[in-house]
Amino acid sequence: MTEHTHTHTHAHSHDYPADAPPAGEAFWDGRYGESDRIWSGEANAMLVHEVSGLAPGRALDLGCGEGADAVWLARRGWTVTGTDISGVALGRAAEHAAEAKVADRIAFARHDLTESFPEGEFDLVSACFLHNYGDFPRDAVLRAAASAVAPGGTLLVVGHAGWAPWQEEREEAHFPTPEEVLAQLEPVTAGWEVLRAEETERVQNQPDGTPGTRTDNVVRVRRPA
């Protein structure tokens, strides 16, 4: 997802459709099956901004969608594990990795993060736009993400701060503030260094194709070495 947003763990890192119901594998497989490409193919701008200065290591991309973030990381020397709930998305991501000649640096695996989580420790764990509605336990998933960060590693959590001006608001959705995200990560991240926790504005195309502005939030924390 770039505008990556998948959502969820069911999801990606990208934009959750405004009219989408609480959804799982079948919904997202159907969504990806509607066209050859759902997202832009470009890495999330916030990931690029926050990660460009890090030394490459092992990375975990939660909700990898069509693989844009994973490919971007692999091109810069990272060894990447990309997960998504949609097998259709993962197949497409693998194709994009092969086209970019970085397939040997990326392992894609299907996970419904409410049921299973990748094993191992990672120098970077990225959860970009990992949203969902209903009873999705996002806070528990983010704590699991934090637990997967290796000593000295980084956890990056990027999410929408609210509905975009052109979207219809829905009561069942909650968009945590950066402070709420930090609170949700405790006690796993107690004693970690908070490198960034704030809202940020960015440009995103509206449904009619014209540029619009929406507000996201970003939390980046580092585990002590």
mmCIF file of N, CA, C and O in Angstrom, residues 1 9 26 35 64 70 81 85 96 98 101-102 104 113 115 120 129-130 142 172 181 200:
data_model
loop_
_atom_site.group_PDB
_atom_site.id
_atom_site.type_symbol
_atom_site.label_atom_id
_atom_site.label_comp_id
_atom_site.label_asym_id
_atom_site.label_seq_id
_atom_site.Cartn_x
_atom_site.Cartn_y
_atom_site.Cartn_z
ATOM 1 N N MET A 1 0.798 -1.111 0.000
ATOM 2 C CA MET A 1 0.000 0.000 0.000
ATOM 3 C C MET A 1 0.861 1.199 0.000
ATOM 4 O O MET A 1 1.443 1.375 0.996
ATOM 5 N N THR A 9 -3.800 -5.648 9.958
ATOM 6 C CA THR A 9 -3.068 -6.740 9.879
ATOM 7 C C THR A 9 -3.786 -7.486 9.050
ATOM 8 O O THR A 9 -3.539 -8.435 8.655
ATOM 9 N N ALA A 26 -10.681 -12.708 2.859
ATOM 10 C CA ALA A 26 -11.526 -12.758 1.670
ATOM 11 C C ALA A 26 -11.796 -11.362 1.118
ATOM 12 O O ALA A 26 -11.769 -11.149 -0.096
ATOM 13 N N SER A 35 -8.132 -5.033 -9.605
ATOM 14 C CA SER A 35 -7.273 -4.405 -10.609
ATOM 15 C C SER A 35 -5.858 -4.947 -10.461
ATOM 16 O O SER A 35 -5.536 -5.641 -9.498
ATOM 17 N N CYS A 64 2.332 -5.462 4.297
ATOM 18 C CA CYS A 64 3.204 -5.001 3.208
ATOM 19 C C CYS A 64 2.477 -4.738 1.906
ATOM 20 O O CYS A 64 3.033 -4.131 0.993
ATOM 21 N N ALA A 70 8.780 -2.864 1.083
ATOM 22 C CA ALA A 70 9.744 -3.955 1.168
ATOM 23 C C ALA A 70 10.784 -3.856 0.059
ATOM 24 O O ALA A 70 11.986 -4.052 0.291
ATOM 25 N N THR A 81 11.416 -9.102 5.752
ATOM 26 C CA THR A 81 10.280 -10.009 5.857
ATOM 27 C C THR A 81 9.022 -9.162 5.686
ATOM 28 O O THR A 81 8.816 -8.206 6.445
ATOM 29 N N ILE A 85 -2.234 -10.043 5.123
ATOM 30 C CA ILE A 85 -3.311 -11.018 5.261
ATOM 31 C C ILE A 85 -3.767 -11.547 3.910
ATOM 32 O O ILE A 85 -4.360 -12.602 3.807
ATOM 33 N N HIS A 96 6.677 -7.931 -7.914
ATOM 34 C CA HIS A 96 7.353 -6.637 -7.938
ATOM 35 C C HIS A 96 8.791 -6.760 -7.434
ATOM 36 O O HIS A 96 9.695 -6.092 -7.945
ATOM 37 N N ALA A 98 10.666 -9.397 -7.751
ATOM 38 C CA ALA A 98 11.428 -10.032 -8.825
ATOM 39 C C ALA A 98 11.759 -9.033 -9.925
ATOM 40 O O ALA A 98 12.879 -9.006 -10.449
ATOM 41 N N LYS A 101 14.556 -7.001 -9.015
ATOM 42 C CA LYS A 101 15.769 -7.814 -8.817
ATOM 43 C C LYS A 101 16.243 -7.818 -7.361
ATOM 44 O O LYS A 101 17.449 -7.824 -7.083
ATOM 45 N N VAL A 102 15.276 -7.823 -6.434
ATOM 46 C CA VAL A 102 15.619 -7.915 -5.016
ATOM 47 C C VAL A 102 14.887 -9.067 -4.334
ATOM 48 O O VAL A 102 14.790 -9.110 -3.106
ATOM 49 N N ASP A 104 15.746 -11.970 -3.774
ATOM 50 C CA ASP A 104 16.599 -12.745 -2.877
ATOM 51 C C ASP A 104 16.768 -12.085 -1.510
ATOM 52 O O ASP A 104 17.280 -12.717 -0.579
ATOM 53 N N LEU A 113 -2.435 -10.982 11.629
ATOM 54 C CA LEU A 113 -1.665 -10.653 12.835
ATOM 55 C C LEU A 113 -2.459 -10.832 14.119
ATOM 56 O O LEU A 113 -1.885 -10.792 15.208
ATOM 57 N N GLU A 115 -3.803 -13.616 14.670
ATOM 58 C CA GLU A 115 -3.675 -15.050 14.906
ATOM 59 C C GLU A 115 -2.231 -15.538 14.905
ATOM 60 O O GLU A 115 -1.908 -16.521 15.578
ATOM 61 N N GLY A 120 11.311 -14.193 15.187
ATOM 62 C CA GLY A 120 12.617 -13.571 15.059
ATOM 63 C C GLY A 120 12.661 -12.153 15.580
ATOM 64 O O GLY A 120 11.647 -11.587 16.015
ATOM 65 N N PHE A 129 0.270 2.639 8.599
ATOM 66 C CA PHE A 129 -1.166 2.649 8.318
ATOM 67 C C PHE A 129 -1.792 1.289 8.590
ATOM 68 O O PHE A 129 -2.567 0.768 7.798
ATOM 69 N N LEU A 130 -1.423 0.733 9.698
ATOM 70 C CA LEU A 130 -1.962 -0.551 10.111
ATOM 71 C C LEU A 130 -3.257 -0.304 10.863
ATOM 72 O O LEU A 130 -3.334 -0.436 12.068
ATOM 73 N N LEU A 142 0.621 -3.933 17.976
ATOM 74 C CA LEU A 142 1.770 -3.032 18.052
ATOM 75 C C LEU A 142 2.729 -3.439 19.168
ATOM 76 O O LEU A 142 3.946 -3.300 19.029
ATOM 77 N N GLU A 172 -17.219 3.958 14.083
ATOM 78 C CA GLU A 172 -16.511 2.787 14.588
ATOM 79 C C GLU A 172 -14.999 2.868 14.432
ATOM 80 O O GLU A 172 -14.278 1.988 14.870
ATOM 81 N N VAL A 181 -0.547 6.151 21.075
ATOM 82 C CA VAL A 181 0.261 5.047 20.547
ATOM 83 C C VAL A 181 1.382 4.703 21.517
ATOM 84 O O VAL A 181 1.633 3.526 21.814
ATOM 85 N N THR A 200 1.781 15.102 11.418
ATOM 86 C CA THR A 200 2.423 15.684 10.250
ATOM 87 C C THR A 200 1.425 15.737 9.102
ATOM 88 O O THR A 200 0.561 14.863 8.975
#
